[in-house]
Coordinates of C-alpha atoms in Angstrom, one line a residue:
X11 CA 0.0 0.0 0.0
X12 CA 1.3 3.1 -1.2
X13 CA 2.3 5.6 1.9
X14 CA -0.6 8.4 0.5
X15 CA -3.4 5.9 0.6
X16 CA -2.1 4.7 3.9
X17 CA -2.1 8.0 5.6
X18 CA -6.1 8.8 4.0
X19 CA -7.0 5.2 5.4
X20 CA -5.8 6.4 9.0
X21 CA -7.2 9.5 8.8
X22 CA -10.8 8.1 7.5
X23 CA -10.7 5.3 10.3
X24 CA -9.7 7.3 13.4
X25 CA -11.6 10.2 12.1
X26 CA -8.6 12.8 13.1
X27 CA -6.2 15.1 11.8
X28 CA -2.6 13.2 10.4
X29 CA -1.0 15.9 12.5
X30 CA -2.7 14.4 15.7
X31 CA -1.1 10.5 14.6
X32 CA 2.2 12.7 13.7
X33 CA 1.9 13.2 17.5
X34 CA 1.2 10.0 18.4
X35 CA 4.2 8.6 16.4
X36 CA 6.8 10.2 18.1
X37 CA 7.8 8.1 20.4
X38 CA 9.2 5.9 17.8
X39 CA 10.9 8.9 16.1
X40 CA 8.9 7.1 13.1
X41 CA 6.8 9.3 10.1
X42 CA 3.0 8.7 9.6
X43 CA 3.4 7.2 6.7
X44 CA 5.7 4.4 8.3
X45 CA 2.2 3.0 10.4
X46 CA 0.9 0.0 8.1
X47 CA -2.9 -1.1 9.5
X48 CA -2.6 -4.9 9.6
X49 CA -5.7 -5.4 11.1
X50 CA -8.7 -3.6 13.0
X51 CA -11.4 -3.7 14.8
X52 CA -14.1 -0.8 14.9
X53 CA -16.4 -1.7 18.1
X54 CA -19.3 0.7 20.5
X55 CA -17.0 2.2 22.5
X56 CA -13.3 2.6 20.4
X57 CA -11.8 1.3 17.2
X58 CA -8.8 -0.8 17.5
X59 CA -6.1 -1.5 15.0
X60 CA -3.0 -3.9 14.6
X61 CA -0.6 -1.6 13.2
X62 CA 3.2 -1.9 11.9
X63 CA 5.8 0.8 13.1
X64 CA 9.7 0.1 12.0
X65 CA 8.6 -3.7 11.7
X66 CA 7.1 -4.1 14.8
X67 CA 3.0 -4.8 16.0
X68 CA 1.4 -2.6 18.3
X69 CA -2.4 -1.7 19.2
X70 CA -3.4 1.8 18.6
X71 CA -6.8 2.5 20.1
X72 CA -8.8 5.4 19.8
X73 CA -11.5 6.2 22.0
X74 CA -14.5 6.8 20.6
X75 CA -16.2 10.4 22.9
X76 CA -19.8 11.3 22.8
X77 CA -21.8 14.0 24.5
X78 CA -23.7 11.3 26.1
X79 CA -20.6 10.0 28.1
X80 CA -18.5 12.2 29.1
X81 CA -16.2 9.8 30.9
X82 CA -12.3 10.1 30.1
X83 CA -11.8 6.5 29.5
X84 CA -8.5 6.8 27.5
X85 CA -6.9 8.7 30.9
X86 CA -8.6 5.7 32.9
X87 CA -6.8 3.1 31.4
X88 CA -4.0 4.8 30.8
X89 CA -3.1 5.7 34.1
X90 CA -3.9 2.7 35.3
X91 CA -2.3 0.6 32.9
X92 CA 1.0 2.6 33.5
X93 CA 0.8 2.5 37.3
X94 CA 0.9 -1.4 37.3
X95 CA 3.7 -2.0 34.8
X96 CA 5.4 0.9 36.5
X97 CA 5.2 -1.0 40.3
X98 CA 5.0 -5.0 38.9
X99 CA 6.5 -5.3 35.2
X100 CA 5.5 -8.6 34.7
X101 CA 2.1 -7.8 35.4
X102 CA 0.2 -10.0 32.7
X103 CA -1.2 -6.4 30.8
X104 CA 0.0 -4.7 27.8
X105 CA 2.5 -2.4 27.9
X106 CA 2.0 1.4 27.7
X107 CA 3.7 3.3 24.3
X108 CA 2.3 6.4 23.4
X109 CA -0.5 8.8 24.1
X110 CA -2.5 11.3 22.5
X111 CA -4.8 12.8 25.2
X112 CA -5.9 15.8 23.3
X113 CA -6.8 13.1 20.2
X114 CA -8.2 10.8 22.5
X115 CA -5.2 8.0 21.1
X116 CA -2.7 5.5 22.7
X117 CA -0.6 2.7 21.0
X118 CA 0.0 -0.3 23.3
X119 CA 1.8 -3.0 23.1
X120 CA 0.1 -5.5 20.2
X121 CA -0.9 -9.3 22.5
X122 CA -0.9 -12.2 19.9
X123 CA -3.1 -14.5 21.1
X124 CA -7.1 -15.7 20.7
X125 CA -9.9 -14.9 22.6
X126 CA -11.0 -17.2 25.2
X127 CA -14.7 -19.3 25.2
X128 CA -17.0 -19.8 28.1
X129 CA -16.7 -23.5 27.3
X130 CA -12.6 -23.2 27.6
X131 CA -12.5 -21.8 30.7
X132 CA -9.9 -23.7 33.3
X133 CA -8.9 -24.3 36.7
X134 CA -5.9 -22.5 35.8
X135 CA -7.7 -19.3 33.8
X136 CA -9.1 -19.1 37.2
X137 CA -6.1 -19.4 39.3
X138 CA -4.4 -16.7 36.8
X139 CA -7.5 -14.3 36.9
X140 CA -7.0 -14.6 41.4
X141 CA -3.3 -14.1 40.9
X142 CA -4.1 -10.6 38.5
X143 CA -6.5 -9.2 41.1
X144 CA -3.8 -10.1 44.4
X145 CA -1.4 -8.3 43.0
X146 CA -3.8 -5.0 41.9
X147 CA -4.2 -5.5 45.8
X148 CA -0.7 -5.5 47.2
X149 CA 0.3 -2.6 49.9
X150 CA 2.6 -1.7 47.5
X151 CA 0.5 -1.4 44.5
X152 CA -2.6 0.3 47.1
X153 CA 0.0 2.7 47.9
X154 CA 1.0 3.6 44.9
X155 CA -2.5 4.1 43.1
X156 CA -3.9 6.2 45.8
X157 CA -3.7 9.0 43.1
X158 CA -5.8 6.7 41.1
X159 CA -9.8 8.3 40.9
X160 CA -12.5 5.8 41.6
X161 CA -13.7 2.8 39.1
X162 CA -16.5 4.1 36.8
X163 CA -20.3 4.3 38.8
X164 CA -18.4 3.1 41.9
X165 CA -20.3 3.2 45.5
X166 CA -19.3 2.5 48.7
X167 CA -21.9 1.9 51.0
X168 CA -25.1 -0.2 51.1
X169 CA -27.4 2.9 50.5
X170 CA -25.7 4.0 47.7
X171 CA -25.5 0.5 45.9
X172 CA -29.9 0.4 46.4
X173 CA -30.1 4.1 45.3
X174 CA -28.0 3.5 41.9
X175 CA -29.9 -0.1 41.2
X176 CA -33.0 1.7 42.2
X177 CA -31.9 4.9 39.9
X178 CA -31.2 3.1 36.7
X179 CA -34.5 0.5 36.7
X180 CA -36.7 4.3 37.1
X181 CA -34.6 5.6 34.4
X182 CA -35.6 2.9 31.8
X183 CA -39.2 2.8 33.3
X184 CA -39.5 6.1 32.1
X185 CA -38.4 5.7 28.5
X186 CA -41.7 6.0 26.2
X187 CA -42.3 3.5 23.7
X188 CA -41.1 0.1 24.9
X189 CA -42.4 -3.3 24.3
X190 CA -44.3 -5.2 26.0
X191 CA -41.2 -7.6 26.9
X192 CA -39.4 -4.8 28.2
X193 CA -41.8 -3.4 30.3
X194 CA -42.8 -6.6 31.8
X195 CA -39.0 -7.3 33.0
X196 CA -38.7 -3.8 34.4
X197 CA -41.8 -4.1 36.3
X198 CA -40.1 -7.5 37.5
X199 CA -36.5 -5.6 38.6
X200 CA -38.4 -3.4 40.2
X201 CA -40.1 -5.9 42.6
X202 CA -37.0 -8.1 42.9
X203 CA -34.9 -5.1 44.0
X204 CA -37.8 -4.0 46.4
X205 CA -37.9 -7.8 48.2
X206 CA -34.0 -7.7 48.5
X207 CA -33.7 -4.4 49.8
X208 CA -36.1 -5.5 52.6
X209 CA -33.9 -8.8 53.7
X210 CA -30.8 -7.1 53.1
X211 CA -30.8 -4.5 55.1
X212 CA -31.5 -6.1 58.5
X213 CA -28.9 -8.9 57.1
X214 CA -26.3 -5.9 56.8
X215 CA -27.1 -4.5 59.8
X216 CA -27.2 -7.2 62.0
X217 CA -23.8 -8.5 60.6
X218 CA -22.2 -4.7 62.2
X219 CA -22.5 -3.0 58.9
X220 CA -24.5 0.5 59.3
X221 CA -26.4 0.6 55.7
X222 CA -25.1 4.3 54.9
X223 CA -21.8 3.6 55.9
X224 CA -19.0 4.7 53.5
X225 CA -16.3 2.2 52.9
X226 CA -12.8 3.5 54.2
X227 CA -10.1 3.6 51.6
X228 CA -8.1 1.0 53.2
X229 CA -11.0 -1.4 52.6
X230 CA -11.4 -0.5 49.1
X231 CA -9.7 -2.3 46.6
X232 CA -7.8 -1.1 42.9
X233 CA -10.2 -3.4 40.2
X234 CA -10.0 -3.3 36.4
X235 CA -13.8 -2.9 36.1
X236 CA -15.6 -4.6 33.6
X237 CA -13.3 -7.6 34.4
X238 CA -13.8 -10.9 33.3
X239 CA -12.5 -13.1 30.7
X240 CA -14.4 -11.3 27.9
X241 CA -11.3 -8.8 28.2
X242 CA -8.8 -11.5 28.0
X243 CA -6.5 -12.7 25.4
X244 CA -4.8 -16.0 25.9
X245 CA -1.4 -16.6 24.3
X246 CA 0.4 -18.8 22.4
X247 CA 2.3 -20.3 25.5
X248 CA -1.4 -20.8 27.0
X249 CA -0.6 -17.5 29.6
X250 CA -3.3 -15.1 30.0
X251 CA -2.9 -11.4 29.3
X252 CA -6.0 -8.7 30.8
X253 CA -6.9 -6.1 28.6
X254 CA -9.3 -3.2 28.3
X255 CA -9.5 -0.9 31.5
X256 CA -11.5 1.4 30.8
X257 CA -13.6 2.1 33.6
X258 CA -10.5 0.9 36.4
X259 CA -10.2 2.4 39.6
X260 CA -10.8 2.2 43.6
X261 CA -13.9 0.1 44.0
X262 CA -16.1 -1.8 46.7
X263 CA -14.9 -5.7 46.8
X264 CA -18.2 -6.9 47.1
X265 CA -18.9 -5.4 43.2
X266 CA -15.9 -7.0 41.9
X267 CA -16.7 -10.0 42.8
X268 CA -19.8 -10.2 41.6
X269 CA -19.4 -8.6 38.5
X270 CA -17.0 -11.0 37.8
X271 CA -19.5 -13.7 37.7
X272 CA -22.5 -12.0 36.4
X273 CA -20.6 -10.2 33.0
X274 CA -23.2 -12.2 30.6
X275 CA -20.2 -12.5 27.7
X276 CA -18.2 -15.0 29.1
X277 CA -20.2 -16.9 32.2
X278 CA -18.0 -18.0 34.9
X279 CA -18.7 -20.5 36.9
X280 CA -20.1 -20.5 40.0
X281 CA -18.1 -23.3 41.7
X282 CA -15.0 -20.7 41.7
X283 CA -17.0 -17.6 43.3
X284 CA -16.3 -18.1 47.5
X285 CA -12.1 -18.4 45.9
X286 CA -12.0 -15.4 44.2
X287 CA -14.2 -13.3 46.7
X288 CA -11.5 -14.4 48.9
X289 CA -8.6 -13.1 46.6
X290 CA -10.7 -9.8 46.2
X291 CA -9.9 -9.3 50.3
X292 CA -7.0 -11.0 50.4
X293 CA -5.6 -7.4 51.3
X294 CA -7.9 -6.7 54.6
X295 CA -7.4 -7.5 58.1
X296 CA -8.2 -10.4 59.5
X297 CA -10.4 -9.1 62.0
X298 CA -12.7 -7.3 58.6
X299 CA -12.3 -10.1 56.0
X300 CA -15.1 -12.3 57.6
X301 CA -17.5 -9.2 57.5
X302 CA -16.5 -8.3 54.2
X303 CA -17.4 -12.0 53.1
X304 CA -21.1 -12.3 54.3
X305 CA -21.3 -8.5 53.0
X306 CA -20.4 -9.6 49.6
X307 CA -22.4 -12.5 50.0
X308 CA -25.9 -9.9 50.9
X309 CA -25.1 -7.7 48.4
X310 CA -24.7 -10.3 45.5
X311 CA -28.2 -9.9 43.9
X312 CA -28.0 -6.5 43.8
X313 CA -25.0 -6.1 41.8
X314 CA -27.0 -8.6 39.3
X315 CA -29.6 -6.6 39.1
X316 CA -27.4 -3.6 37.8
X317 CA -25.8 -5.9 35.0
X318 CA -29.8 -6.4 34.2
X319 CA -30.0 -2.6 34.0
X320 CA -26.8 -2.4 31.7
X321 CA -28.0 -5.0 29.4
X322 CA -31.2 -2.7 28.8
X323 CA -28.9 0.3 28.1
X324 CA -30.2 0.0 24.5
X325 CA -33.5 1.0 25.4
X326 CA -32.2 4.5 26.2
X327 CA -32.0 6.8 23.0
X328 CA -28.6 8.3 24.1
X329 CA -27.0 5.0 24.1
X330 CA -28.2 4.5 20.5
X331 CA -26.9 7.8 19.4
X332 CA -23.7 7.6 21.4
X333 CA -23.1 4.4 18.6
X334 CA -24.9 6.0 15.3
X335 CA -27.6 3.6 15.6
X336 CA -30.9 3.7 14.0
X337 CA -33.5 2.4 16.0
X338 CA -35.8 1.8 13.5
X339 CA -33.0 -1.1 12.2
X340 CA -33.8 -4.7 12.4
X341 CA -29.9 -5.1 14.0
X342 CA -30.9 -2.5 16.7
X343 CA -34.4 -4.5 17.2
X344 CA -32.5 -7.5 17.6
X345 CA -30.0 -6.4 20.1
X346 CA -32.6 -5.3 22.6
X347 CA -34.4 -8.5 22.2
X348 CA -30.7 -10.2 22.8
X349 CA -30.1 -7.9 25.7
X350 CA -33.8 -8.1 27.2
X351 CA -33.7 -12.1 27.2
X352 CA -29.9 -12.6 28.8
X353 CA -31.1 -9.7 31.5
X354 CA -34.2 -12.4 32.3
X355 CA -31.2 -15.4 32.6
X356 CA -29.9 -13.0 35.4
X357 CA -32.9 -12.1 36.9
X358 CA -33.7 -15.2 37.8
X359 CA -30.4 -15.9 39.1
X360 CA -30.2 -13.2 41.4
X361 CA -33.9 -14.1 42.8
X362 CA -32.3 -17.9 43.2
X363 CA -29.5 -17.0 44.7
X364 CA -30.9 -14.8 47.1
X365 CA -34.0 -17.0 48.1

């Protein structure tokens, strides 16, 4: 490919200025027209590419911004992606190149590898995914991220984790025009959260935990968000490398661990959930790690019940826009019917787990 065409197909793909990927390209001391697109992938929230620089791979990712989210994700992962190599090296995440802030652009280090199926999943993918979150939870990692802001829609006490269950289920209640389907499992959300919120918070309460009390920092804990093994690549040599960190930060341990087993891309199963709990507070006290575990434990069904609320994002009209979606489509039609039947799946697995 001639080096002309190359720069218009950057340009047209990242939708930026070649002065911007000038930018970008200067850590390599390497011109634009030396960046050869190998491979890419455009997705909802950034567009990916496999690119050559002086013969060697590397991700460049830009970060797709919208009006309806005006949430820095490119400084997110950035930061935190840096802090980790910076304190533990071998950390099993790619490593940090280049950035772009004002362009919303980064080039990584490129992991060769394939994706990993729910049916593939190991003893050992779990044992790595446990070893990933204990070091994120070292005293010298916690000490050295305590610049770090919080993980995206984080909360810290039991109050907080109803209000913001109880916030997005009124949200989509209130969006005109939904099917019958959608309505129907809204109206069931809303009754499931109501019957856990009244055996929770005497459970909480009883256990020593005052239900608007904020989580200290020490007993917070640095998580990827989003994690799970939907945003892991698994190598040639069979090692496992964590990707995608978007929404990383401080966070409550009792959300990690339960998003871990509720992300509805990659199921996890639930034979492995008291383990890696435990890794999540591996960093407490003795004397808090017991409390912590039955907390987790109460507040289980109600982290479900905000995956259902994600899932049902594409009911909301900003969401749609925020992706150049028509939702007149069939493929956007489809998609909510997708999202509307996995959210039932974990319904009903939150009202089982909790009854």
């Amino acid at each position: 490919m001639g080096s002309a065409q190359n720069i218009i197909n950057l340009t047209s793909i990242l939708h930026t200025d070649p002065v911007q990927i000038e930018k970008l390209m200067a850590f390599c001391k390497a011109p634009i027209d030396d960046l050869e697109i190998i491979e890419r992938n455009v997705g909802g929230n950034n567009i990916v590419l496999k690119v050559l620089i002086s013969g060697r791979f590397y991700a460049l990712k830009k970060y797709n911004t919208s009006k309806f989210d005006n949430r820095n994700r490119l400084k997110a992962e950035w930061d935190f992606i840096s802090l980790v190599k910076n304190v533990d090296s071998n950390s099993p995440i790619p490593t940090p190149y280049a950035l772009n802030e004002d362009a919303s652009m980064a080039i990584y280090e490129f992991i060769e590898g394939n994706r990993i199926s729910s049916d593939t999943i190991t003893a050992s993918n779990i044992s790595s995914a446990i070893q990933f979150i204990k070091t994120l939870n070292t005293p010298l990692m916690q000490d050295s991220a305590a610049h770090l802001p919080i993980a995206s829609d984080a909360k810290f006490s039991v109050n907080d984790h109803i209000d913001f269950v109880r916030d997005k289920i009124t949200e989509l209640q209130l969006i005109k025009d939904k099917d019958t389907a959608s309505t129907d499992l809204l109206t069931d959300m809303a009754t499931s959260l109501m019957q856990i919120e009244t055996r929770i918070i005497p459970m909480v309460t009883d256990k020593g935990f005052k239900i608007d009390e904020v989580l200290p920092q020490k007993e917070r804990c640095l998580s990827p968000s989003d994690f799970g093994f939907h945003n892991t690549i698994k190598t040639k040599s069979g090692s496992l490398v964590f990707i995608d960190f978007e929404y990383a930060g401080w966070d409550d341990p009792a959300k990690l661990s339960a998003d871990f087993f509720f992300q509805p891309q990659i199921p996890v199963p639930q034979e492995y959930y008291d383990k890696f709990l435990a890794s999540c507070l591996s960093y407490l006290n003795k004397d808090r790690l017991q409390l912590h575990i039955t907390r987790a434990k109460f507040l289980r069904p109600l982290f479900g019940l905000r995956w259902c609320s994600i899932l049902l994002n594409p009911l909301r009209l900003d969401w749609a826009n925020a992706r150049g979606l028509d939702q007149d489509t069939q493929k956007y039609k489809a998609t909510c019917r997708d999202r509307i039947e996995t959210a039932k799946v974990i319904l009903s697995r939150c009202n089982e787990e909790f009854y």
